[in-house]
mmCIF file of C-alpha atoms and ligand atoms in Angstrom:
data_model
loop_
_atom_site.group_PDB
_atom_site.id
_atom_site.type_symbol
_atom_site.label_atom_id
_atom_site.label_comp_id
_atom_site.label_asym_id
_atom_site.label_seq_id
_atom_site.Cartn_x
_atom_site.Cartn_y
_atom_site.Cartn_z
ATOM 1 C CA MET V 26 18.283 -7.495 35.313
ATOM 2 C CA THR V 27 17.653 -9.561 32.226
ATOM 3 C CA GLY V 28 17.773 -8.631 28.543
ATOM 4 C CA GLY V 29 18.372 -5.211 26.959
ATOM 5 C CA ARG V 30 16.504 -1.965 27.408
ATOM 6 C CA ILE V 31 14.450 -2.637 24.314
ATOM 7 C CA SER V 32 12.767 -6.000 23.889
ATOM 8 C CA ALA V 33 14.341 -8.243 21.260
ATOM 9 C CA ARG V 34 10.987 -8.391 19.467
ATOM 10 C CA ILE V 35 10.788 -4.618 18.954
ATOM 11 C CA ALA V 36 14.518 -4.084 18.487
ATOM 12 C CA ALA V 37 14.224 -6.310 15.407
ATOM 13 C CA VAL V 38 11.753 -3.923 13.728
ATOM 14 C CA SER V 39 13.337 -1.759 11.005
ATOM 15 C CA PRO V 40 12.361 1.894 10.807
ATOM 16 C CA SER V 41 10.120 2.668 7.836
ATOM 17 C CA ALA V 42 12.490 3.469 4.970
ATOM 18 C CA THR V 43 9.855 5.459 3.145
ATOM 19 C CA LEU V 44 9.299 7.717 6.145
ATOM 20 C CA ALA V 45 13.086 8.052 6.560
ATOM 21 C CA VAL V 46 13.451 9.395 3.005
ATOM 22 C CA ASP V 47 10.585 11.768 3.585
ATOM 23 C CA ALA V 48 12.177 13.009 6.820
ATOM 24 C CA LYS V 49 15.495 13.700 5.055
ATOM 25 C CA ALA V 50 13.694 15.572 2.262
ATOM 26 C CA LYS V 51 11.734 17.659 4.772
ATOM 27 C CA ALA V 52 14.897 18.440 6.792
ATOM 28 C CA LEU V 53 16.615 19.733 3.627
ATOM 29 C CA GLN V 54 13.508 21.735 2.754
ATOM 30 C CA ALA V 55 13.561 23.291 6.212
ATOM 31 C CA GLN V 56 17.104 24.482 5.436
ATOM 32 C CA GLY V 57 15.716 26.316 2.416
ATOM 33 C CA GLU V 58 16.670 23.722 -0.248
ATOM 34 C CA SER V 59 14.228 23.118 -3.101
ATOM 35 C CA VAL V 60 13.689 19.382 -2.750
ATOM 36 C CA ILE V 61 11.413 17.393 -5.046
ATOM 37 C CA GLY V 62 9.929 14.465 -3.145
ATOM 38 C CA PHE V 63 8.957 11.250 -4.924
ATOM 39 C CA GLY V 64 9.094 9.454 -1.580
ATOM 40 C CA ALA V 65 5.764 9.789 0.164
ATOM 41 C CA GLY V 66 2.951 7.378 -0.648
ATOM 42 C CA GLU V 67 0.140 9.863 -0.408
ATOM 43 C CA PRO V 68 -1.968 11.918 -2.795
ATOM 44 C CA ASP V 69 -0.971 15.578 -3.069
ATOM 45 C CA PHE V 70 -4.651 16.603 -3.180
ATOM 46 C CA ALA V 71 -6.700 17.987 -0.306
ATOM 47 C CA THR V 72 -9.491 15.842 1.106
ATOM 48 C CA PRO V 73 -12.679 16.674 -0.859
ATOM 49 C CA GLU V 74 -14.732 19.470 0.668
ATOM 50 C CA HIS V 75 -17.923 17.518 1.443
ATOM 51 C CA ILE V 76 -15.874 15.066 3.530
ATOM 52 C CA VAL V 77 -14.228 17.853 5.524
ATOM 53 C CA ALA V 78 -17.667 19.476 6.012
ATOM 54 C CA ALA V 79 -19.051 16.229 7.485
ATOM 55 C CA ALA V 80 -16.132 16.133 9.916
ATOM 56 C CA GLU V 81 -16.801 19.734 10.947
ATOM 57 C CA VAL V 82 -20.374 18.840 11.827
ATOM 58 C CA ALA V 83 -19.158 15.743 13.695
ATOM 59 C CA CYS V 84 -16.799 17.873 15.810
ATOM 60 C CA ARG V 85 -19.801 19.772 17.204
ATOM 61 C CA ASP V 86 -21.839 16.636 17.877
ATOM 62 C CA PRO V 87 -21.433 15.615 21.542
ATOM 63 C CA ARG V 88 -21.776 11.961 20.538
ATOM 64 C CA SER V 89 -18.397 12.288 18.843
ATOM 65 C CA HIS V 90 -16.785 13.259 22.119
ATOM 66 C CA LYS V 91 -17.278 9.900 23.789
ATOM 67 C CA TYR V 92 -16.032 6.343 23.340
ATOM 68 C CA SER V 93 -17.923 4.472 20.657
ATOM 69 C CA PRO V 94 -18.031 0.748 19.780
ATOM 70 C CA THR V 95 -14.560 -0.648 19.010
ATOM 71 C CA ALA V 96 -15.755 -2.279 15.791
ATOM 72 C CA GLY V 97 -16.820 1.061 14.321
ATOM 73 C CA LEU V 98 -19.856 3.345 14.237
ATOM 74 C CA PRO V 99 -22.854 1.226 13.218
ATOM 75 C CA GLU V 100 -23.708 3.750 10.451
ATOM 76 C CA LEU V 101 -20.215 3.440 9.020
ATOM 77 C CA ARG V 102 -20.241 -0.352 9.064
ATOM 78 C CA GLU V 103 -23.612 -0.299 7.270
ATOM 79 C CA ALA V 104 -22.230 2.135 4.714
ATOM 80 C CA LEU V 105 -19.190 -0.098 4.200
ATOM 81 C CA VAL V 106 -21.508 -3.021 3.437
ATOM 82 C CA ALA V 107 -23.117 -0.914 0.684
ATOM 83 C CA LYS V 108 -19.771 0.418 -0.559
ATOM 84 C CA THR V 109 -18.317 -3.093 -0.775
ATOM 85 C CA ARG V 110 -21.331 -4.258 -2.770
ATOM 86 C CA ARG V 111 -21.095 -1.226 -5.081
ATOM 87 C CA ASP V 112 -17.342 -1.304 -5.702
ATOM 88 C CA SER V 113 -16.430 -5.001 -5.511
ATOM 89 C CA GLY V 114 -19.690 -6.919 -5.808
ATOM 90 C CA LEU V 115 -18.899 -8.653 -2.494
ATOM 91 C CA GLU V 116 -21.839 -9.319 -0.151
ATOM 92 C CA VAL V 117 -20.921 -9.010 3.515
ATOM 93 C CA ALA V 118 -22.727 -8.408 6.829
ATOM 94 C CA PRO V 119 -21.848 -5.556 9.224
ATOM 95 C CA ALA V 120 -20.567 -8.139 11.741
ATOM 96 C CA GLN V 121 -17.867 -9.049 9.214
ATOM 97 C CA ILE V 122 -16.370 -5.547 9.288
ATOM 98 C CA LEU V 123 -13.944 -3.968 11.765
ATOM 99 C CA VAL V 124 -13.097 -0.283 11.331
ATOM 100 C CA THR V 125 -9.383 0.289 12.017
ATOM 101 C CA ASN V 126 -6.826 3.077 12.323
ATOM 102 C CA GLY V 127 -5.934 2.953 8.659
ATOM 103 C CA GLY V 128 -5.389 -0.070 6.471
ATOM 104 C CA LYS V 129 -2.154 -0.526 8.394
ATOM 105 C CA GLN V 130 -3.914 -1.535 11.598
ATOM 106 C CA ALA V 131 -6.219 -3.836 9.635
ATOM 107 C CA ILE V 132 -3.145 -5.660 8.311
ATOM 108 C CA ALA V 133 -1.471 -5.819 11.725
ATOM 109 C CA ASN V 134 -4.710 -7.056 13.341
ATOM 110 C CA SER V 135 -5.139 -9.712 10.674
ATOM 111 C CA PHE V 136 -1.700 -11.237 11.140
ATOM 112 C CA ALA V 137 -1.979 -11.036 14.933
ATOM 113 C CA VAL V 138 -5.190 -13.014 14.685
ATOM 114 C CA LEU V 139 -4.076 -15.521 12.045
ATOM 115 C CA CYS V 140 -0.450 -16.325 12.924
ATOM 116 C CA ASP V 141 0.821 -18.715 15.545
ATOM 117 C CA PRO V 142 4.596 -18.711 16.105
ATOM 118 C CA GLY V 143 6.323 -20.164 13.058
ATOM 119 C CA ASP V 144 3.340 -19.925 10.706
ATOM 120 C CA GLU V 145 4.581 -18.956 7.271
ATOM 121 C CA VAL V 146 3.124 -16.130 5.198
ATOM 122 C CA LEU V 147 3.863 -15.904 1.481
ATOM 123 C CA VAL V 148 4.873 -12.345 0.615
ATOM 124 C CA LEU V 149 5.451 -11.254 -2.966
ATOM 125 C CA ALA V 150 8.465 -9.014 -3.550
ATOM 126 C CA PRO V 151 8.820 -6.186 -4.314
ATOM 127 C CA TYR V 152 6.633 -5.783 -1.234
ATOM 128 C CA TRP V 153 5.258 -2.859 0.745
ATOM 129 C CA THR V 154 7.830 -2.338 3.450
ATOM 130 C CA THR V 155 5.355 -2.745 6.338
ATOM 131 C CA TYR V 156 4.247 -6.280 5.436
ATOM 132 C CA PRO V 157 7.211 -8.379 6.630
ATOM 133 C CA GLU V 158 7.536 -6.328 9.790
ATOM 134 C CA VAL V 159 3.964 -6.809 10.970
ATOM 135 C CA ILE V 160 4.042 -10.498 10.054
ATOM 136 C CA ALA V 161 7.201 -10.975 12.141
ATOM 137 C CA LEU V 162 5.736 -8.951 15.017
ATOM 138 C CA ALA V 163 2.770 -11.321 15.022
ATOM 139 C CA GLY V 164 5.150 -14.290 15.326
ATOM 140 C CA GLY V 165 4.724 -15.292 11.689
ATOM 141 C CA VAL V 166 7.544 -15.953 9.251
ATOM 142 C CA PRO V 167 7.483 -13.981 5.997
ATOM 143 C CA VAL V 168 8.493 -16.197 3.070
ATOM 144 C CA VAL V 169 9.465 -13.894 0.233
ATOM 145 C CA ILE V 170 8.753 -14.773 -3.388
ATOM 146 C CA THR V 171 10.647 -12.576 -5.824
ATOM 147 C CA THR V 172 9.067 -11.187 -8.974
ATOM 148 C CA ASP V 173 10.750 -8.968 -11.545
ATOM 149 C CA VAL V 174 10.294 -6.827 -14.622
ATOM 150 C CA ALA V 175 10.147 -9.867 -16.907
ATOM 151 C CA SER V 176 6.917 -11.124 -15.290
ATOM 152 C CA GLY V 177 5.479 -7.629 -14.901
ATOM 153 C CA PHE V 178 6.107 -7.967 -11.142
ATOM 154 C CA ARG V 179 3.393 -10.641 -10.929
ATOM 155 C CA ALA V 180 3.861 -14.052 -9.306
ATOM 156 C CA THR V 181 2.923 -17.313 -10.992
ATOM 157 C CA ILE V 182 1.210 -20.323 -9.422
ATOM 158 C CA ASP V 183 4.455 -22.281 -9.946
ATOM 159 C CA GLN V 184 6.321 -19.751 -7.823
ATOM 160 C CA LEU V 185 3.681 -19.890 -5.095
ATOM 161 C CA GLU V 186 3.701 -23.673 -5.152
ATOM 162 C CA ALA V 187 7.500 -23.799 -4.906
ATOM 163 C CA ALA V 188 7.403 -21.606 -1.793
ATOM 164 C CA ARG V 189 4.597 -23.500 -0.048
ATOM 165 C CA THR V 190 5.506 -25.753 2.895
ATOM 166 C CA PRO V 191 3.437 -27.586 5.535
ATOM 167 C CA ARG V 192 3.831 -24.433 7.695
ATOM 168 C CA THR V 193 2.328 -22.064 5.100
ATOM 169 C CA LYS V 194 -0.836 -20.485 6.466
ATOM 170 C CA VAL V 195 -1.468 -17.243 4.587
ATOM 171 C CA LEU V 196 -0.860 -15.730 1.165
ATOM 172 C CA LEU V 197 -0.598 -11.953 1.228
ATOM 173 C CA PHE V 198 -1.893 -10.552 -2.050
ATOM 174 C CA VAL V 199 -2.034 -6.945 -3.242
ATOM 175 C CA SER V 200 -3.294 -5.602 -6.539
ATOM 176 C CA PRO V 201 -2.840 -2.796 -7.538
ATOM 177 C CA SER V 202 0.563 -3.039 -5.912
ATOM 178 C CA ASN V 203 2.639 -0.696 -3.865
ATOM 179 C CA PRO V 204 5.515 -0.401 -4.806
ATOM 180 C CA THR V 205 5.364 -1.735 -8.392
ATOM 181 C CA GLY V 206 2.057 -0.416 -9.748
ATOM 182 C CA ALA V 207 1.333 -3.917 -11.093
ATOM 183 C CA VAL V 208 -2.309 -4.975 -11.502
ATOM 184 C CA TYR V 209 -3.113 -8.687 -11.821
ATOM 185 C CA PRO V 210 -5.556 -9.504 -14.606
ATOM 186 C CA ARG V 211 -8.805 -11.211 -13.690
ATOM 187 C CA HIS V 212 -7.810 -14.726 -14.762
ATOM 188 C CA GLU V 213 -4.610 -14.639 -12.707
ATOM 189 C CA ILE V 214 -6.436 -13.479 -9.568
ATOM 190 C CA GLU V 215 -8.958 -16.241 -10.063
ATOM 191 C CA ALA V 216 -6.238 -18.870 -10.554
ATOM 192 C CA ILE V 217 -4.386 -17.737 -7.427
ATOM 193 C CA GLY V 218 -7.609 -17.767 -5.405
ATOM 194 C CA ARG V 219 -8.426 -21.296 -6.594
ATOM 195 C CA TRP V 220 -4.925 -22.465 -5.748
ATOM 196 C CA ALA V 221 -5.292 -21.027 -2.219
ATOM 197 C CA VAL V 222 -8.630 -22.840 -1.782
ATOM 198 C CA GLU V 223 -7.130 -26.125 -3.009
ATOM 199 C CA GLN V 224 -4.202 -25.795 -0.603
ATOM 200 C CA GLY V 225 -6.411 -24.764 2.326
ATOM 201 C CA LEU V 226 -4.560 -21.451 2.693
ATOM 202 C CA TRP V 227 -5.814 -18.131 3.977
ATOM 203 C CA VAL V 228 -5.541 -15.068 1.775
ATOM 204 C CA LEU V 229 -5.164 -11.523 2.995
ATOM 205 C CA THR V 230 -5.972 -9.316 0.021
ATOM 206 C CA ASP V 231 -5.040 -5.649 0.279
ATOM 207 C CA GLU V 232 -7.420 -3.612 -1.889
ATOM 208 C CA ILE V 233 -6.451 -0.138 -0.743
ATOM 209 C CA TYR V 234 -5.651 0.992 -4.320
ATOM 210 C CA GLU V 235 -8.825 -0.521 -5.838
ATOM 211 C CA HIS V 236 -9.940 2.707 -7.534
ATOM 212 C CA LEU V 237 -6.530 3.664 -8.900
ATOM 213 C CA VAL V 238 -6.288 1.625 -12.098
ATOM 214 C CA TYR V 239 -5.463 3.037 -15.527
ATOM 215 C CA GLY V 240 -5.726 2.264 -19.196
ATOM 216 C CA GLY V 241 -7.356 -1.117 -19.715
ATOM 217 C CA ALA V 242 -6.513 -2.412 -16.228
ATOM 218 C CA GLU V 243 -9.372 -3.441 -13.936
ATOM 219 C CA HIS V 244 -9.544 -4.186 -10.252
ATOM 220 C CA HIS V 245 -11.106 -7.489 -9.184
ATOM 221 C CA SER V 246 -11.666 -8.668 -5.649
ATOM 222 C CA MET V 247 -10.397 -12.223 -5.110
ATOM 223 C CA PRO V 248 -13.290 -13.491 -2.933
ATOM 224 C CA VAL V 249 -15.745 -12.307 -5.590
ATOM 225 C CA LEU V 250 -13.982 -14.275 -8.324
ATOM 226 C CA VAL V 251 -13.540 -17.283 -6.000
ATOM 227 C CA PRO V 252 -16.487 -17.312 -3.566
ATOM 228 C CA GLU V 253 -15.266 -20.544 -1.885
ATOM 229 C CA LEU V 254 -12.338 -18.509 -0.571
ATOM 230 C CA ALA V 255 -14.568 -16.244 1.530
ATOM 231 C CA GLU V 256 -14.383 -18.385 4.670
ATOM 232 C CA ARG V 257 -10.600 -18.045 4.685
ATOM 233 C CA CYS V 258 -10.150 -14.556 3.261
ATOM 234 C CA VAL V 259 -9.557 -11.155 4.825
ATOM 235 C CA VAL V 260 -10.013 -8.044 2.676
ATOM 236 C CA VAL V 261 -8.169 -4.900 3.751
ATOM 237 C CA ASN V 262 -9.225 -1.470 2.546
ATOM 238 C CA GLY V 263 -9.337 2.174 3.605
ATOM 239 C CA VAL V 264 -10.116 5.738 2.604
ATOM 240 C CA ALA V 265 -6.511 7.005 2.511
ATOM 241 C CA LYS V 266 -5.616 6.605 -1.153
ATOM 242 C CA THR V 267 -8.997 6.877 -2.880
ATOM 243 C CA TYR V 268 -10.156 10.054 -1.136
ATOM 244 C CA ALA V 269 -6.823 11.739 -0.281
ATOM 245 C CA MET V 270 -7.397 10.982 3.401
ATOM 246 C CA THR V 271 -4.061 9.585 4.590
ATOM 247 C CA GLY V 272 -4.026 11.694 7.764
ATOM 248 C CA TRP V 273 -7.547 10.793 8.893
ATOM 249 C CA ARG V 274 -6.525 7.206 9.691
ATOM 250 C CA VAL V 275 -9.543 5.168 8.701
ATOM 251 C CA GLY V 276 -9.355 1.697 7.219
ATOM 252 C CA TRP V 277 -11.222 -1.545 7.704
ATOM 253 C CA MET V 278 -10.948 -5.284 7.473
ATOM 254 C CA ILE V 279 -13.617 -7.618 6.167
ATOM 255 C CA GLY V 280 -13.514 -11.292 7.051
ATOM 256 C CA PRO V 281 -15.284 -14.264 8.561
ATOM 257 C CA THR V 282 -17.011 -13.287 11.813
ATOM 258 C CA ASP V 283 -14.725 -15.348 14.085
ATOM 259 C CA VAL V 284 -11.667 -13.544 12.697
ATOM 260 C CA VAL V 285 -13.320 -10.128 12.876
ATOM 261 C CA THR V 286 -14.538 -10.767 16.429
ATOM 262 C CA ALA V 287 -11.036 -11.822 17.500
ATOM 263 C CA ALA V 288 -9.517 -8.755 15.840
ATOM 264 C CA THR V 289 -12.110 -6.528 17.534
ATOM 265 C CA ASN V 290 -11.155 -8.038 20.888
ATOM 266 C CA LEU V 291 -7.511 -7.301 20.219
ATOM 267 C CA GLN V 292 -8.216 -3.763 19.069
ATOM 268 C CA SER V 293 -10.417 -3.131 22.127
ATOM 269 C CA HIS V 294 -7.304 -3.489 24.287
ATOM 270 C CA GLU V 295 -4.910 -1.688 21.964
ATOM 271 C CA THR V 296 -6.596 1.376 20.463
ATOM 272 C CA SER V 297 -10.400 1.043 20.964
ATOM 273 C CA ASN V 298 -12.591 2.895 18.461
ATOM 274 C CA VAL V 299 -11.128 4.940 15.621
ATOM 275 C CA ALA V 300 -11.569 8.686 16.273
ATOM 276 C CA ASN V 301 -15.287 9.418 15.797
ATOM 277 C CA VAL V 302 -14.706 12.579 13.749
ATOM 278 C CA SER V 303 -12.565 10.582 11.319
ATOM 279 C CA GLN V 304 -15.212 7.869 11.125
ATOM 280 C CA ARG V 305 -17.842 10.490 10.232
ATOM 281 C CA ALA V 306 -15.545 11.825 7.528
ATOM 282 C CA ALA V 307 -15.054 8.293 6.201
ATOM 283 C CA LEU V 308 -18.833 7.806 6.245
ATOM 284 C CA ALA V 309 -19.247 10.851 3.995
ATOM 285 C CA ALA V 310 -16.478 9.534 1.731
ATOM 286 C CA VAL V 311 -17.748 6.000 1.192
ATOM 287 C CA SER V 312 -21.426 6.917 0.969
ATOM 288 C CA GLY V 313 -20.813 9.733 -1.511
ATOM 289 C CA ASP V 314 -20.134 9.302 -5.200
ATOM 290 C CA LEU V 315 -16.757 8.687 -6.777
ATOM 291 C CA ALA V 316 -16.538 11.939 -8.751
ATOM 292 C CA ALA V 317 -13.678 13.435 -6.724
ATOM 293 C CA ALA V 318 -11.837 10.114 -6.758
ATOM 294 C CA ALA V 319 -12.207 9.939 -10.552
ATOM 295 C CA ALA V 320 -10.798 13.450 -10.984
ATOM 296 C CA MET V 321 -7.758 12.552 -8.876
ATOM 297 C CA ARG V 322 -7.330 9.328 -10.793
ATOM 298 C CA ASP V 323 -7.285 11.257 -14.080
ATOM 299 C CA ALA V 324 -4.477 13.453 -12.739
ATOM 300 C CA PHE V 325 -2.485 10.404 -11.586
ATOM 301 C CA ASP V 326 -3.013 8.796 -14.974
ATOM 302 C CA ARG V 327 -1.592 11.847 -16.764
ATOM 303 C CA ARG V 328 1.434 11.921 -14.453
ATOM 304 C CA ARG V 329 1.930 8.188 -14.831
ATOM 305 C CA LEU V 330 2.354 8.573 -18.586
ATOM 306 C CA THR V 331 4.721 11.509 -18.138
ATOM 307 C CA ILE V 332 6.981 9.853 -15.571
ATOM 308 C CA HIS V 333 7.095 6.608 -17.520
ATOM 309 C CA ALA V 334 8.112 8.358 -20.738
ATOM 310 C CA MET V 335 10.654 10.647 -19.079
ATOM 311 C CA LEU V 336 12.324 7.900 -17.021
ATOM 312 C CA ASN V 337 12.743 5.645 -20.021
ATOM 313 C CA GLU V 338 14.599 8.439 -21.819
ATOM 314 C CA ILE V 339 17.354 8.316 -19.189
ATOM 315 C CA GLU V 340 20.167 5.995 -20.218
ATOM 316 C CA GLY V 341 20.606 3.274 -17.599
ATOM 317 C CA ILE V 342 16.976 3.376 -16.428
ATOM 318 C CA THR V 343 14.163 1.127 -17.591
ATOM 319 C CA CYS V 344 10.643 1.484 -16.321
ATOM 320 C CA LEU V 345 7.536 -0.621 -16.854
ATOM 321 C CA LEU V 346 4.309 1.277 -17.416
ATOM 322 C CA PRO V 347 2.539 1.133 -14.041
ATOM 323 C CA GLU V 348 -1.089 0.049 -14.341
ATOM 324 C CA GLY V 349 -2.313 1.001 -10.895
ATOM 325 C CA ALA V 350 -1.663 2.834 -7.594
ATOM 326 C CA PHE V 351 0.620 5.877 -7.979
ATOM 327 C CA TYR V 352 4.134 4.519 -8.117
ATOM 328 C CA ALA V 353 6.687 4.006 -10.859
ATOM 329 C CA PHE V 354 9.262 1.314 -10.078
ATOM 330 C CA PRO V 355 12.165 1.814 -12.484
ATOM 331 C CA SER V 356 15.213 -0.438 -12.621
ATOM 332 C CA VAL V 357 18.377 1.595 -12.085
ATOM 333 C CA GLU V 358 20.755 -1.367 -12.521
ATOM 334 C CA GLY V 359 22.193 0.240 -15.639
ATOM 335 C CA LEU V 360 23.563 3.132 -13.594
ATOM 336 C CA LEU V 361 25.271 1.128 -10.862
ATOM 337 C CA GLY V 362 29.072 0.964 -10.915
ATOM 338 C CA HIS V 363 29.357 4.058 -13.110
ATOM 339 C CA ASP V 364 31.139 7.249 -12.168
ATOM 340 C CA ILE V 365 28.599 9.959 -11.401
ATOM 341 C CA ARG V 366 30.174 13.281 -10.408
ATOM 342 C CA GLY V 367 33.077 11.593 -8.664
ATOM 343 C CA HIS V 368 30.959 8.936 -6.954
ATOM 344 C CA ARG V 369 30.602 5.322 -7.974
ATOM 345 C CA PRO V 370 27.355 4.019 -6.430
ATOM 346 C CA THR V 371 27.082 0.239 -6.496
ATOM 347 C CA THR V 372 23.626 -0.135 -4.938
ATOM 348 C CA SER V 373 20.279 1.551 -5.482
ATOM 349 C CA ALA V 374 20.498 2.780 -1.863
ATOM 350 C CA GLU V 375 23.759 4.592 -2.663
ATOM 351 C CA LEU V 376 22.296 5.945 -5.887
ATOM 352 C CA ALA V 377 19.283 7.287 -3.980
ATOM 353 C CA GLU V 378 21.656 9.030 -1.528
ATOM 354 C CA LEU V 379 23.369 10.636 -4.489
ATOM 355 C CA ALA V 380 20.023 11.756 -5.927
ATOM 356 C CA ILE V 381 19.084 13.582 -2.752
ATOM 357 C CA ASP V 382 22.555 14.990 -2.081
ATOM 358 C CA GLU V 383 23.415 16.104 -5.622
ATOM 359 C CA ALA V 384 20.041 16.765 -7.261
ATOM 360 C CA LYS V 385 17.821 17.328 -4.214
ATOM 361 C CA VAL V 386 15.461 14.643 -5.461
ATOM 362 C CA ALA V 387 14.027 12.180 -2.930
ATOM 363 C CA VAL V 388 13.255 8.627 -4.072
ATOM 364 C CA VAL V 389 12.945 5.410 -2.059
ATOM 365 C CA PRO V 390 15.568 2.790 -2.921
ATOM 366 C CA GLY V 391 14.320 -0.695 -3.832
ATOM 367 C CA GLU V 392 16.135 -2.172 -0.817
ATOM 368 C CA ALA V 393 13.178 -0.974 1.294
ATOM 369 C CA PHE V 394 10.876 -3.259 -0.697
ATOM 370 C CA GLY V 395 13.076 -6.349 -0.864
ATOM 371 C CA ALA V 396 14.101 -5.342 -4.408
ATOM 372 C CA PRO V 397 17.607 -3.882 -4.705
ATOM 373 C CA GLY V 398 18.380 -2.307 -8.067
ATOM 374 C CA TYR V 399 15.180 -0.265 -8.280
ATOM 375 C CA PHE V 400 13.779 3.075 -7.194
ATOM 376 C CA ARG V 401 10.218 3.637 -6.087
ATOM 377 C CA MET V 402 8.973 7.006 -7.268
ATOM 378 C CA SER V 403 5.531 8.151 -6.205
ATOM 379 C CA TYR V 404 3.863 10.230 -8.916
ATOM 380 C CA ALA V 405 1.328 11.673 -6.497
ATOM 381 C CA LEU V 406 2.971 15.078 -6.709
ATOM 382 C CA GLY V 407 2.236 18.174 -8.811
ATOM 383 C CA ASP V 408 2.795 17.914 -12.588
ATOM 384 C CA ASP V 409 5.437 20.667 -12.637
ATOM 385 C CA ASP V 410 7.351 19.198 -9.708
ATOM 386 C CA LEU V 411 7.260 15.814 -11.374
ATOM 387 C CA VAL V 412 8.800 17.151 -14.592
ATOM 388 C CA GLU V 413 11.373 19.197 -12.676
ATOM 389 C CA GLY V 414 12.329 16.229 -10.479
ATOM 390 C CA VAL V 415 12.817 13.753 -13.308
ATOM 391 C CA SER V 416 14.690 16.416 -15.311
ATOM 392 C CA ARG V 417 17.101 16.832 -12.405
ATOM 393 C CA LEU V 418 17.683 13.076 -12.321
ATOM 394 C CA ALA V 419 18.225 13.047 -16.087
ATOM 395 C CA LYS V 420 20.844 15.778 -15.704
ATOM 396 C CA LEU V 421 22.587 14.028 -12.799
ATOM 397 C CA PHE V 422 22.588 10.596 -14.398
ATOM 398 C CA GLY V 423 23.477 12.102 -17.768
ATOM 399 C CA ASP V 424 26.884 12.726 -16.215
ATOM 400 C CA ALA V 425 27.383 8.977 -15.648
ATOM 401 C CA ALA V 426 30.567 7.696 -17.255
HETATM 402 C C1 LIG J 504 -0.310 -1.458 -0.071
HETATM 403 C C2 LIG J 504 -0.758 -0.624 1.076
HETATM 404 N N1 LIG J 504 -1.619 -1.142 1.941
HETATM 405 C C3 LIG J 504 -2.053 -0.457 2.998
HETATM 406 C C4 LIG J 504 -1.633 0.836 3.228
HETATM 407 C C5 LIG J 504 -2.156 1.488 4.477
HETATM 408 O O1 LIG J 504 -2.650 2.728 4.356
HETATM 409 P P1 LIG J 504 -3.331 3.471 5.587
HETATM 410 O O2 LIG J 504 -2.855 2.822 6.854
HETATM 411 O O3 LIG J 504 -2.885 4.879 5.463
HETATM 412 O O4 LIG J 504 -4.806 3.298 5.408
HETATM 413 C C6 LIG J 504 -0.728 1.437 2.353
HETATM 414 C C7 LIG J 504 -0.186 2.796 2.598
HETATM 415 O O5 LIG J 504 0.836 3.184 2.117
HETATM 416 C C8 LIG J 504 -0.284 0.688 1.240
HETATM 417 O O6 LIG J 504 0.559 1.203 0.343
#
């Protein structure tokens, strides 16, 4: 017999830290504890009624009961062409779109298609915890570029240039960002896109939070600002965040036809078509108006202002005002090394343990995002829970000596 029971490739994958926090919170809840969860990255709203109604009809349609084309229902791909034109101003053909099991599969497909062993992918930290894992699984090498509060969690061209080597193939870009809530302004997106074109790099741009921008922030799609990038650009998107549809598992990737064809081939052997009922629900979502999405965005905006103000009142915590998505990413450095109810946490991971154990508040420590010293707190939870949760943290950390 050779090797271990689990292949080295899969044994190297870390469990999702965000799901781990959620599991702990749910286990405590099951024991009757009142836990406030800032962990999960999903809207607390129900999927809008007209979308659910379309899925109900689809359930009864015998066509839904059979395999359908791997790349997606033709009607959905057509609707995604129109949606992409409407929301981003990007002109694409149906053959450039592959419908996937969530944005997650679109990202995994993209790296599987683009990376040969040893190809380097520039990843901006704090990063969404899935990115480095799927890059490594594809044989790529994540090269992490660190950003911090001082730069508003945005990378500069100088930083990108310093990290570039002859092996660099792809830049992974996300705005609005999970976990920081940062939104790149138009001129910075354009400059980064131009730099990528000049260096002959690919860009994977994750636009899943495109509709969740607040205040004066605006979302811009990189291949629209830099059309020359289109032949080496993959756009990832999905219905999960905009339409409160995390459980339906529908995303998509848009790219040059050779990349999309290769990804479709791969997906045809891995998962085939996305569940037809979910595709019909997604069709109703993307071909309908954005009224429900706007109402949810207004609620997130209100909570964003509340959590930002309340966190900054806690001594030892500093929090930038998030401009997009639904996460606050406060620095908790000022609390580390202090005595808190007989404990002396020295890392954000230890502090997060204390928060769940002592205050029954679940947050994800920055370690999960390549950014120790921070918490990620989703504000996609009810207004009252949000206030209660941050008040509990204020009380707990108020005891710091
Ligand atoms: C930045 C980012 N991209 C992509 C996704 C994928 O979402 P889904 O697979 O649910 O469509 C998420 C979900 O958390 C995310 O935060």
